[in-house]
Amino acid sequence: MTTVSTPAMRTANERRRAGSIAWHVGALAVLAVVLYPVIWVLGASFKPSKDIIASIDLLPSKPVWANFSGLADGISGISIGSFFLNSLTYAGLAVAGVVISSSLTAYAFAKIRFAGRNLLFTLMIGTLLLPYHVLLIPQYVMFRKLELVDTLVPLVAGKFLATEAFFVFLMVQFMRGLPRELDEAAKLDGCGHLRTYWSIVLPLCRPALITSAIFTFINAWNDFMGPLIYLNTPEKYTVSLGLMMFRDQEGISNYGSMIAMSLVALVPVIAFFMAFQRYLIDGMATSGLK
Amino acid sequence: MTLVKEAPVRPAKKRSAAPVAGRRGRRRENLAGYLFMSPWIAGFLLLTAGPMIASLYYAFTRYNLFTPPEWVGFDNFTTMFQDPRWQKSVEVTLKYVVVATPLKLLLALGVALLLAQKRRGQGLYRAAFYMPSLIGASVSVGFVWRALFSDDAIVDRTQKIFGVDVGGWIGNPDYVLYSLVALSIWQFGAPMVIFLAGLKQVPQELYEAAEMDGAGPLRRFWNITLPMISPVLFFNVLLESIHAFQVFGSAYVVSDTRCGPADATLVYTCYLYQKGFKEAQMGFASAMAWSLVVAVALVTAVLFWSQKKWVHYEEAAK
C-alpha cells in the first residue's frame, strides 16, 4: 500500500510481528502440554506392553500391531464389538429421549404462558444444582423393585422424562431468542401449539438440538457410574465397564491391549467432537452467559 | 412521548388481541403448557421429588435392601460423624475441591485471556483446548492417567531428571490425590469457553479510555476485565466447585477400585458408593447423600451471599 515506510512504521510493524510470534509460541506451548496425554496414548498403543510404562519416549521405537490384533480375542469370551453395540444402543436411546422430551418441555417454558410457569422453571433450574447422589439410592431401590436392574431402562428413563435440566435450559434460552413475531404470526394463522412447535420452533432450534444431541451422546458414551450400578451381566456391559473388566482380568500383563482399547473407545467421542465442536463450544458458552 | 395518553389502554388492548380471549383461553393455555411439559413433570415427580423424599426417609433407617427399612432415628448420622473413614473422605474431598477448583479456573482464565486476542488460528486453538473437557470423564482417559502417573512411569521419570523425587504418584498416599487434581485441571476447557464468551462482551471503549488515562495492562485487567467478567467468574466458581464435590469416576479408575492406597483418594462419593452398593447399607449411604446436599447448599448459599461484595451486574446497561 505504501511505497515509503518511515523507520517508525517499520518498528511498529516489527513489534506487531514479534507480538504475534510470541503469542503463537505461548499458545503452542500450552497446547503441547494439554494434548500430550492424547498423543501419548496414540504412541503407546503401538508400543510393546513392557515399554508402555517403562519407556519415556513419546513414540514407539519400533511400532507393533500386536495390541490392536489382540483386541480381536475380546475380553474373557466377550467380543469388543458387543461392548460397542451396547454403548451405541445406550447413547442412541439417550439422544432420542433428551431431544424429544427436553424440546417439548422447553417449548412450554419458552412459548406458553401458563399458571405456575415461573415456579416450575425455578424448580427445574434448582435440579441443576442438586447432587445426583441423593437420588441414586432410592432410584436404585425403585428400579430393583420394578425388576429393571440389568436393563437399559434405569439408564435412559430420565432422558425420556427431561430430567437433564441442562438441556432443557439450553433449549429454553435458544427458543426465547427466536423472534416473537414468528409464533404470533403462526397463532394468527390458526396454528395450535403442537403445530407451532413442530413446524416453526423445532426447525429453527436445530443448533440447540444438535448441541444437546451431541452432548448427550458423549455423556452416555463416557458414563461410568450408571452402568457400574445398573448393569451386572458382562454381555450387557458398555465400553466403560468392558474397559474396567479388561483391567481387572488382564492387569499389567496386557497393558498394550488395554491402552489400544482405550484409544479405540475414544474414537467415537473424538470424531463427534471434531465434527461438531463449533456447536458444542457455542452451547457451552451460552450456558454461562445468561 | 406522544403515546403517553394511550398508555393506560395498551395492556388491555394487547390481551384482547390474542385470538382466544378470556378465561377459556387462559385455561386452554394452562392445559397446553402442562401437556407439553408432562414428560418433565412425570420425571420430576418419579425421578427427583419422590426419590428425594424416599432418601430422606432412608437416612433415618437401617436398610439393607432385603429386609424392610427399620427406623433408627439419628443413628446413621451419629455413626457417620464418628466414622474415621467418613472423616477421611470429607478431608480428601475438601482438599480436592480447594486445590483443584482455583487452579483449574486460573488456567481457564489465563488461556481465555490468551485466546481473546484476535490471532490467526484462534478457533483451532479454542477447539483443541476444549477437547479434554469432553474426553476427560471417560474410563479411557482414567487409564491413560494411571499409565502416565504410575510409579516409575513417564511423569515420575521426567521429574527425576530435574532432580525431584516424590517417590511415585499412584502408589504414594501423599501424592496420588494430586494426580486426580491434575486430571481435573486438565479439563479446563469448559470454564475457559465461558470466560472467553464473557471477555468478548467487555466493551472495547473501556480499554481505550483507560489506555488514554495511562493505565497499564495489569491495571486494566484489575479494574476493567475482572469486574466486567465477575458474573461469569461467579458462575464458573459455583459450577466447578459443585462438580468437584461430586467427583467419582476418576477416583475409582485412576487410583484403584477401592479408591486409593490407604484411602488416599477416598472421595466422598466413592465412600458413598462403597457403603451403598458394596456393603448394602442404604440408610447410611442416604444419610451421607443428604449431608452432601447440605454441604453443596451451604457452599451455594455462601457464594450467593458473597457475590454482593465482588460480582458486578451491569443492570443499567441492559
XYZ file of C-alpha atoms in Angstrom:
608
model
C 0.000 0.000 0.000
C 2.684 2.490 0.946
C 5.801 2.987 -1.068
C 7.582 4.982 1.595
C 7.975 3.486 5.002
C 9.347 5.549 7.778
C 11.574 3.915 10.395
C 8.832 4.492 12.964
C 6.349 2.499 10.888
C 8.860 -0.254 10.379
C 9.462 -0.716 14.090
C 5.729 -0.679 14.759
C 5.284 -3.431 12.191
C 8.168 -5.383 13.621
C 6.788 -5.063 17.083
C 3.404 -6.328 15.927
C 5.010 -9.319 14.244
C 7.120 -10.059 17.308
C 3.947 -9.924 19.409
C 2.221 -12.323 17.080
C 5.116 -14.772 17.172
C 5.282 -14.601 20.962
C 1.523 -15.261 21.111
C 1.756 -18.345 18.907
C 4.770 -19.692 20.780
C 2.921 -19.270 24.073
C -0.303 -20.821 22.789
C 1.530 -23.750 21.199
C 3.486 -24.398 24.391
C 0.283 -24.662 26.446
C -1.296 -26.749 23.701
C 1.625 -29.179 23.699
C 1.161 -29.823 27.432
C -2.619 -30.143 27.079
C -2.537 -32.539 24.150
C 0.392 -34.571 25.463
C -1.782 -37.331 27.006
C -3.730 -37.714 23.754
C -0.586 -38.006 21.661
C 0.959 -40.279 24.239
C -1.889 -42.805 24.093
C -1.630 -42.792 20.314
C 2.074 -43.623 20.518
C 1.694 -46.048 23.400
C -0.882 -48.126 21.557
C 1.883 -49.128 19.124
C 4.428 -49.972 21.830
C 5.090 -53.486 23.153
C 3.350 -53.946 26.536
C 6.573 -53.874 28.552
C 7.592 -50.500 27.110
C 4.384 -48.634 27.864
C 5.091 -47.850 31.492
C 8.847 -48.122 31.379
C 9.766 -46.187 28.260
C 9.959 -42.444 28.449
C 9.691 -41.962 24.675
C 6.547 -40.395 23.322
C 6.553 -42.523 20.167
C 7.429 -46.229 19.881
C 10.924 -47.048 18.624
C 9.561 -49.986 16.636
C 5.764 -49.766 16.111
C 3.898 -53.048 16.709
C 0.372 -54.025 15.747
C 0.010 -56.716 18.389
C -2.017 -54.523 20.766
C -4.746 -53.972 18.218
C -4.778 -57.502 16.829
C -5.008 -58.730 20.410
C -8.352 -56.940 20.725
C -9.901 -59.408 18.280
C -9.831 -62.040 21.038
C -12.238 -59.973 23.086
C -12.343 -59.865 26.884
C -12.993 -63.156 28.651
C -15.037 -64.509 25.794
C -16.989 -61.335 25.004
C -16.163 -59.577 21.776
C -15.209 -55.911 21.805
C -17.996 -55.307 19.282
C -20.567 -56.316 21.877
C -19.428 -53.573 24.270
C -19.535 -51.060 21.446
C -23.001 -52.141 20.380
C -24.266 -51.806 23.954
C -22.764 -48.338 24.322
C -24.213 -47.345 20.967
C -27.700 -48.515 21.957
C -27.477 -46.682 25.267
C -26.228 -43.485 23.646
C -28.756 -43.675 20.782
C -31.718 -44.084 23.128
C -30.392 -41.320 25.375
C -30.129 -38.923 22.433
C -33.661 -39.685 21.232
C -35.031 -39.274 24.746
C -33.290 -35.995 25.520
C -34.099 -34.364 22.186
C -37.807 -35.234 22.298
C -38.614 -34.652 25.967
C -36.393 -31.613 26.528
C -37.624 -29.770 23.454
C -41.278 -30.311 24.437
C -40.597 -29.083 27.969
C -38.533 -26.155 26.749
C -41.313 -25.123 24.374
C -43.750 -24.982 27.278
C -41.386 -22.833 29.342
C -40.420 -20.519 26.493
C -43.592 -20.135 24.486
C -46.682 -20.942 26.557
C -47.989 -18.659 29.299
C -49.467 -20.971 31.864
C -50.133 -20.634 35.552
C -47.200 -21.652 37.723
C -44.649 -21.416 34.942
C -42.136 -19.359 36.884
C -42.308 -21.579 39.926
C -41.789 -24.720 37.853
C -38.941 -23.093 35.961
C -37.202 -22.275 39.248
C -37.676 -25.866 40.380
C -36.208 -27.114 37.116
C -33.159 -24.870 37.440
C -32.834 -25.974 41.061
C -32.382 -29.584 39.970
C -29.262 -28.427 38.110
C -27.532 -27.850 41.431
C -28.886 -30.917 43.221
C -26.205 -33.564 43.768
C -27.226 -36.607 41.782
C -26.165 -38.894 44.620
C -29.172 -38.096 46.764
C -31.361 -39.704 44.095
C -29.018 -42.606 43.424
C -30.108 -44.936 46.212
C -33.903 -44.500 46.088
C -33.804 -44.733 42.299
C -31.834 -47.940 42.573
C -34.291 -49.327 45.130
C -37.188 -48.368 42.864
C -35.748 -49.933 39.715
C -34.840 -53.028 41.707
C -38.411 -53.408 42.896
C -39.596 -52.976 39.319
C -37.071 -55.696 38.353
C -35.480 -53.372 35.823
C -31.923 -53.673 37.126
C -29.593 -55.112 34.499
C -31.563 -53.469 31.697
C -31.057 -50.137 29.952
C -34.313 -48.723 31.377
C -32.833 -47.135 34.536
C -30.097 -45.552 32.431
C -32.378 -43.956 29.840
C -35.680 -43.408 31.709
C -34.558 -39.990 32.923
C -33.572 -38.942 29.420
C -37.115 -39.567 28.164
C -38.511 -37.639 31.134
C -36.449 -34.473 30.632
C -34.576 -34.798 33.914
C -31.401 -33.403 32.319
C -32.134 -29.810 33.236
C -29.069 -28.501 31.441
C -30.532 -29.326 28.036
C -33.985 -28.000 28.885
C -32.302 -24.780 29.999
C -30.199 -24.622 26.828
C -33.271 -25.034 24.619
C -35.328 -22.525 26.619
C -32.543 -19.976 26.162
C -32.484 -20.667 22.456
C -36.264 -20.562 21.988
C -36.531 -17.292 23.884
C -34.084 -15.855 21.380
C -36.347 -16.642 18.434
C -38.334 -13.637 17.171
C -41.730 -13.405 18.874
C -43.383 -12.319 15.635
C -42.937 -15.808 14.211
C -45.069 -17.676 16.686
C -47.524 -14.788 16.972
C -47.990 -14.920 13.203
C -48.480 -18.669 13.418
C -51.077 -18.158 16.125
C -52.979 -15.651 13.987
C -52.892 -18.127 11.117
C -54.674 -20.554 13.392
C -51.737 -22.825 14.290
C -52.148 -24.595 17.608
C -49.167 -25.084 19.901
C -48.374 -28.536 18.534
C -48.198 -27.213 15.009
C -46.132 -24.161 16.024
C -43.768 -26.401 17.964
C -43.340 -28.887 15.174
C -43.191 -26.702 12.065
C -41.798 -23.436 13.333
C -39.890 -23.650 16.585
C -38.276 -27.066 16.164
C -36.698 -26.431 12.746
C -35.342 -23.089 13.951
C -33.889 -24.718 17.026
C -31.707 -27.106 15.099
C -28.428 -25.753 16.557
C -29.685 -26.236 20.118
C -30.993 -29.687 19.288
C -27.721 -30.750 17.689
C -25.766 -29.410 20.659
C -27.930 -31.354 23.108
C -27.785 -34.495 20.984
C -24.001 -34.483 20.763
C -23.502 -33.673 24.453
C -25.926 -36.449 25.361
C -24.193 -38.935 23.101
C -20.775 -38.150 24.553
C -22.040 -38.158 28.154
C -23.737 -41.526 27.662
C -20.662 -42.929 25.959
C -18.451 -41.758 28.832
C -20.957 -42.642 31.565
C -19.401 -44.861 34.152
C -21.313 -44.718 37.406
C -24.697 -45.507 35.787
C -23.636 -48.730 34.061
C -21.483 -49.651 37.071
C -24.532 -49.616 39.308
C -27.215 -50.938 36.992
C -25.583 -53.481 34.669
C -24.310 -56.801 36.041
C -24.189 -59.236 33.120
C -20.926 -58.848 31.196
C -22.813 -59.384 27.909
C -24.712 -56.164 28.609
C -21.670 -54.100 29.605
C -20.925 -50.797 27.909
C -17.440 -49.857 26.730
C -16.599 -48.196 30.073
C -17.364 -51.363 32.004
C -15.664 -53.514 29.373
C -12.503 -51.496 29.918
C -12.706 -51.968 33.684
C -13.254 -55.685 33.246
C -10.260 -55.834 30.971
C -8.107 -54.176 33.573
C -9.279 -56.447 36.366
C -8.691 -59.631 34.378
C -5.576 -58.926 32.396
C -3.850 -56.421 34.642
C -0.409 -55.140 33.802
C 0.451 -58.207 31.741
C -1.621 -56.999 28.834
C -1.144 -53.281 29.168
C -0.729 -52.871 25.413
C -4.199 -54.129 24.511
C -5.707 -52.126 27.347
C -4.210 -48.919 26.004
C -5.201 -49.880 22.455
C -8.770 -50.421 23.533
C -8.766 -47.136 25.471
C -7.810 -45.437 22.241
C -10.472 -47.243 20.222
C -13.064 -46.325 22.869
C -12.129 -42.655 22.486
C -12.528 -42.654 18.704
C -16.306 -42.003 18.559
C -16.052 -39.175 21.074
C -13.165 -37.512 19.298
C -14.844 -37.964 15.896
C -18.070 -36.393 17.138
C -16.112 -33.623 18.763
C -14.206 -32.798 15.581
C -17.372 -32.785 13.500
C -19.469 -30.675 15.863
C -17.014 -28.743 18.014
C -18.476 -25.398 16.977
C -21.936 -26.328 18.288
C -20.514 -27.806 21.477
C -18.351 -24.817 22.270
C -21.089 -22.284 21.499
C -23.572 -24.330 23.532
C -21.206 -24.343 26.493
C -20.622 -20.612 26.150
C -24.335 -19.714 26.106
C -24.940 -21.756 29.223
C -22.618 -19.482 31.159
C -23.785 -16.173 29.844
C -27.347 -15.820 30.974
C -43.771 10.624 24.044
C -46.998 11.343 22.225
C -48.093 7.824 23.071
C -48.342 8.670 26.756
C -52.094 9.324 26.734
C -52.688 5.950 25.107
C -50.670 4.115 27.684
C -53.470 3.050 30.062
C -55.376 1.453 27.196
C -52.490 -0.587 25.827
C -52.263 -3.518 28.209
C -55.976 -4.248 27.872
C -55.779 -3.903 24.122
C -52.849 -6.309 23.911
C -54.619 -9.018 25.841
C -57.755 -8.750 23.727
C -55.646 -9.015 20.598
C -54.917 -12.645 21.384
C -57.132 -14.911 19.277
C -58.636 -16.742 22.209
C -59.524 -14.274 24.913
C -60.761 -14.523 28.448
C -60.872 -17.279 30.984
C -61.401 -20.089 28.495
C -58.333 -19.094 26.539
C -56.279 -18.948 29.668
C -57.451 -22.363 30.726
C -56.521 -23.685 27.314
C -53.054 -22.193 27.589
C -52.651 -23.782 31.019
C -53.686 -27.159 29.666
C -51.332 -26.855 26.688
C -48.470 -25.844 28.983
C -48.944 -28.787 31.286
C -49.376 -31.223 28.405
C -46.176 -30.084 26.739
C -44.193 -30.386 29.922
C -45.799 -33.608 31.073
C -42.557 -35.571 30.469
C -40.708 -33.221 32.775
C -43.472 -33.266 35.399
C -43.500 -37.068 35.383
C -39.711 -37.121 35.565
C -39.639 -34.584 38.350
C -42.185 -36.471 40.465
C -40.909 -40.014 39.782
C -37.171 -39.489 39.490
C -36.451 -36.354 41.532
C -39.045 -35.345 44.137
C -40.177 -38.884 45.011
C -36.643 -40.243 45.420
C -35.685 -37.200 47.488
C -38.451 -37.940 49.989
C -37.566 -41.639 49.961
C -33.891 -40.992 50.598
C -34.725 -38.586 53.411
C -36.701 -41.426 54.970
C -33.948 -43.994 54.367
C -31.454 -41.671 56.029
C -33.221 -42.370 59.338
C -33.453 -46.126 58.870
C -31.308 -49.206 58.773
C -31.928 -50.709 55.338
C -30.063 -53.489 53.546
C -32.426 -53.959 50.562
C -33.522 -57.416 51.709
C -35.391 -56.690 54.933
C -37.762 -53.709 55.258
C -36.211 -50.426 56.449
C -36.077 -50.135 60.225
C -36.402 -46.692 61.842
C -33.299 -45.775 63.859
C -33.647 -42.007 64.279
C -30.369 -40.113 64.070
C -28.215 -43.239 64.452
C -26.835 -43.096 60.902
C -25.733 -39.525 61.401
C -24.063 -40.104 64.761
C -22.256 -43.196 63.466
C -21.260 -41.284 60.376
C -19.724 -38.344 62.237
C -17.681 -40.744 64.376
C -16.606 -42.933 61.475
C -12.891 -42.298 60.774
C -13.285 -43.317 57.119
C -16.126 -40.832 56.687
C -13.957 -38.138 58.249
C -11.160 -39.133 55.905
C -13.491 -38.902 52.901
C -14.559 -35.409 53.919
C -10.935 -34.384 54.321
C -9.949 -35.851 50.932
C -12.890 -34.219 49.154
C -12.292 -30.800 50.708
C -8.617 -30.991 49.793
C -9.594 -31.908 46.233
C -12.159 -29.100 45.908
C -9.927 -26.458 47.441
C -6.877 -27.323 45.337
C -8.429 -28.306 42.012
C -11.104 -25.627 41.575
C -8.956 -22.472 41.845
C -6.114 -23.930 39.794
C -8.476 -25.060 37.065
C -10.198 -21.667 36.916
C -6.870 -19.843 36.951
C -5.651 -21.849 33.971
C -9.017 -21.438 32.221
C -8.896 -17.656 32.692
C -5.254 -17.459 31.634
C -5.838 -19.347 28.398
C -9.069 -17.439 27.756
C -7.152 -14.138 28.041
C -4.597 -15.513 25.593
C -7.270 -16.636 23.132
C -9.279 -13.432 23.471
C -6.668 -11.683 21.327
C -7.508 -11.721 17.653
C -4.958 -14.038 16.065
C -4.858 -16.466 13.218
C -5.968 -19.996 14.121
C -7.916 -18.837 17.180
C -10.791 -21.246 16.513
C -8.459 -24.209 16.189
C -6.712 -23.423 19.461
C -10.051 -22.983 21.207
C -11.287 -26.353 19.956
C -8.065 -28.144 20.920
C -8.137 -26.721 24.457
C -11.758 -27.703 24.843
C -11.329 -31.341 23.851
C -10.070 -32.667 27.219
C -13.288 -31.435 28.834
C -15.239 -33.922 26.766
C -12.992 -36.983 26.869
C -11.683 -36.411 30.401
C -14.619 -38.150 32.063
C -14.088 -41.428 30.207
C -12.564 -44.555 31.677
C -10.112 -44.486 28.764
C -8.544 -41.272 29.972
C -8.544 -42.665 33.507
C -6.336 -45.486 32.239
C -4.097 -43.094 30.364
C -3.711 -41.074 33.542
C -2.905 -44.170 35.515
C -0.248 -45.105 32.984
C 1.238 -41.603 32.923
C 1.373 -41.246 36.698
C 2.275 -44.832 37.603
C 5.275 -45.212 39.845
C 8.375 -45.158 37.705
C 6.406 -44.119 34.592
C 6.791 -41.007 32.466
C 5.799 -38.292 34.927
C 7.866 -39.883 37.676
C 10.904 -40.362 35.461
C 10.740 -36.942 33.866
C 10.686 -35.156 37.181
C 13.602 -37.279 38.392
C 15.631 -35.846 35.507
C 15.093 -32.470 37.152
C 16.168 -33.910 40.476
C 12.681 -34.077 42.014
C 11.780 -37.404 43.545
C 8.422 -37.630 45.267
C 8.529 -41.412 45.490
C 5.870 -42.205 42.905
C 2.360 -40.882 42.363
C -0.261 -43.615 42.075
C 1.259 -45.800 44.791
C 2.104 -42.930 47.122
C -0.679 -41.947 49.553
C 0.784 -38.428 49.857
C 0.631 -37.659 46.140
C -1.969 -39.856 44.481
C -4.735 -37.279 45.086
C -2.730 -34.708 43.145
C -2.755 -36.912 40.076
C -6.556 -36.631 40.247
C -6.231 -32.891 40.745
C -4.065 -32.780 37.619
C -6.738 -34.688 35.699
C -9.356 -32.198 36.832
C -7.220 -29.184 35.905
C -6.564 -30.741 32.513
C -10.271 -30.392 31.775
C -10.200 -26.597 31.933
C -11.833 -26.229 28.512
C -15.435 -25.745 29.590
C -14.835 -22.841 32.020
C -12.346 -21.416 29.510
C -15.013 -21.209 26.813
C -17.370 -19.489 29.243
C -14.660 -16.987 30.223
C -13.956 -16.376 26.568
C -17.599 -15.602 25.844
C -17.607 -13.217 28.824
C -14.429 -11.471 27.673
C -15.966 -10.843 24.254
C -18.768 -8.867 25.899
C -16.487 -6.355 27.594
C -16.921 -3.036 25.729
C -13.712 -2.153 23.911
C -14.177 1.575 24.642
C -13.442 0.962 28.309
C -9.953 -0.283 27.460
C -9.336 2.560 25.050
C -10.381 5.136 27.628
C -8.226 3.504 30.294
C -5.259 3.379 27.963
C -5.620 7.091 27.302
C -5.598 7.678 31.022
C -2.282 5.827 31.081
C -3.414 2.589 32.732
C -1.006 -0.310 32.154
C -2.109 -3.834 31.221
C -2.183 -5.044 34.835
C -4.328 -2.122 35.942
C -6.658 -2.569 33.016
C -7.057 -6.244 33.911
C -7.707 -5.498 37.573
C -10.011 -2.503 37.113
C -11.856 -3.378 33.900
C -11.595 -7.021 32.875
C -12.062 -8.587 36.286
C -15.137 -6.586 37.352
C -16.698 -6.929 33.904
C -16.362 -10.714 33.826
C -17.192 -11.195 37.513
C -20.688 -12.634 36.779
C -19.089 -15.247 34.546
C -16.395 -15.883 37.135
C -19.116 -16.378 39.729
C -20.928 -18.866 37.506
C -17.718 -20.830 36.908
C -16.748 -20.906 40.589
C -20.230 -22.128 41.518
C -20.434 -24.825 38.868
C -16.878 -26.084 39.182
C -16.899 -26.354 42.963
C -20.229 -28.177 42.940
C -18.857 -30.579 40.354
C -15.682 -31.072 42.326
C -17.673 -32.142 45.384
C -19.188 -34.941 43.329
C -16.072 -36.395 41.703
C -16.256 -40.163 41.428
C -15.105 -41.815 38.193
C -11.530 -40.595 38.224
C -11.001 -41.613 41.855
C -12.423 -45.046 41.116
C -10.485 -45.653 37.912
C -7.193 -43.793 38.316
C -6.210 -44.851 41.775
C -7.936 -48.199 42.136
C -11.464 -49.508 42.592
C -11.135 -49.187 46.376
C -10.194 -45.534 45.991
C -6.581 -45.287 46.683
C -3.748 -46.677 48.673
C -4.558 -46.118 52.362
C -7.849 -44.368 51.416
C -5.842 -41.519 49.969
C -8.378 -40.915 47.186
C -11.448 -41.919 49.150
C -13.545 -39.045 47.838
C -16.974 -38.593 49.377
C -18.969 -40.247 46.595
C -16.586 -43.164 46.487
C -17.283 -43.904 50.150
C -20.990 -43.423 49.494
C -20.772 -45.969 46.670
C -18.903 -48.434 48.870
C -21.398 -48.086 51.718
C -24.461 -48.274 49.499
C -23.599 -50.703 46.768
C -20.793 -52.835 48.232
C -21.983 -53.100 51.832
C -25.724 -52.589 51.137
C -26.024 -50.008 53.916
C -28.644 -47.950 52.122
C -29.627 -45.976 55.221
C -26.073 -44.892 55.970
C -25.462 -44.036 52.321
C -28.648 -41.941 52.240
C -27.517 -40.077 55.330
C -24.242 -39.426 53.538
C -26.075 -38.216 50.434
C -28.151 -35.766 52.444
C -25.065 -34.432 54.176
C -23.617 -33.827 50.722
C -26.773 -31.941 49.719
C -26.436 -29.773 52.810
C -22.764 -29.133 52.096
C -23.437 -28.179 48.482
C -26.367 -25.989 49.516
C -24.130 -24.251 52.076
C -21.414 -23.600 49.509
C -24.014 -22.286 47.068
C -25.529 -20.048 49.735
C -22.152 -18.669 50.801
C -21.222 -17.973 47.194
C -24.536 -16.230 46.511
C -24.159 -14.204 49.691
C -20.600 -13.242 48.828
C -21.446 -12.159 45.295
C -22.847 -8.864 46.569
C -19.309 -7.986 47.522
C -17.482 -8.881 44.333
C -19.840 -9.528 41.439
C -20.793 -6.581 39.247
C -24.070 -6.703 37.403
C -24.480 -4.025 34.796
C -28.256 -3.767 35.085
C -28.340 -0.204 33.810
C -26.531 -1.153 30.632
C -29.163 -3.651 29.569
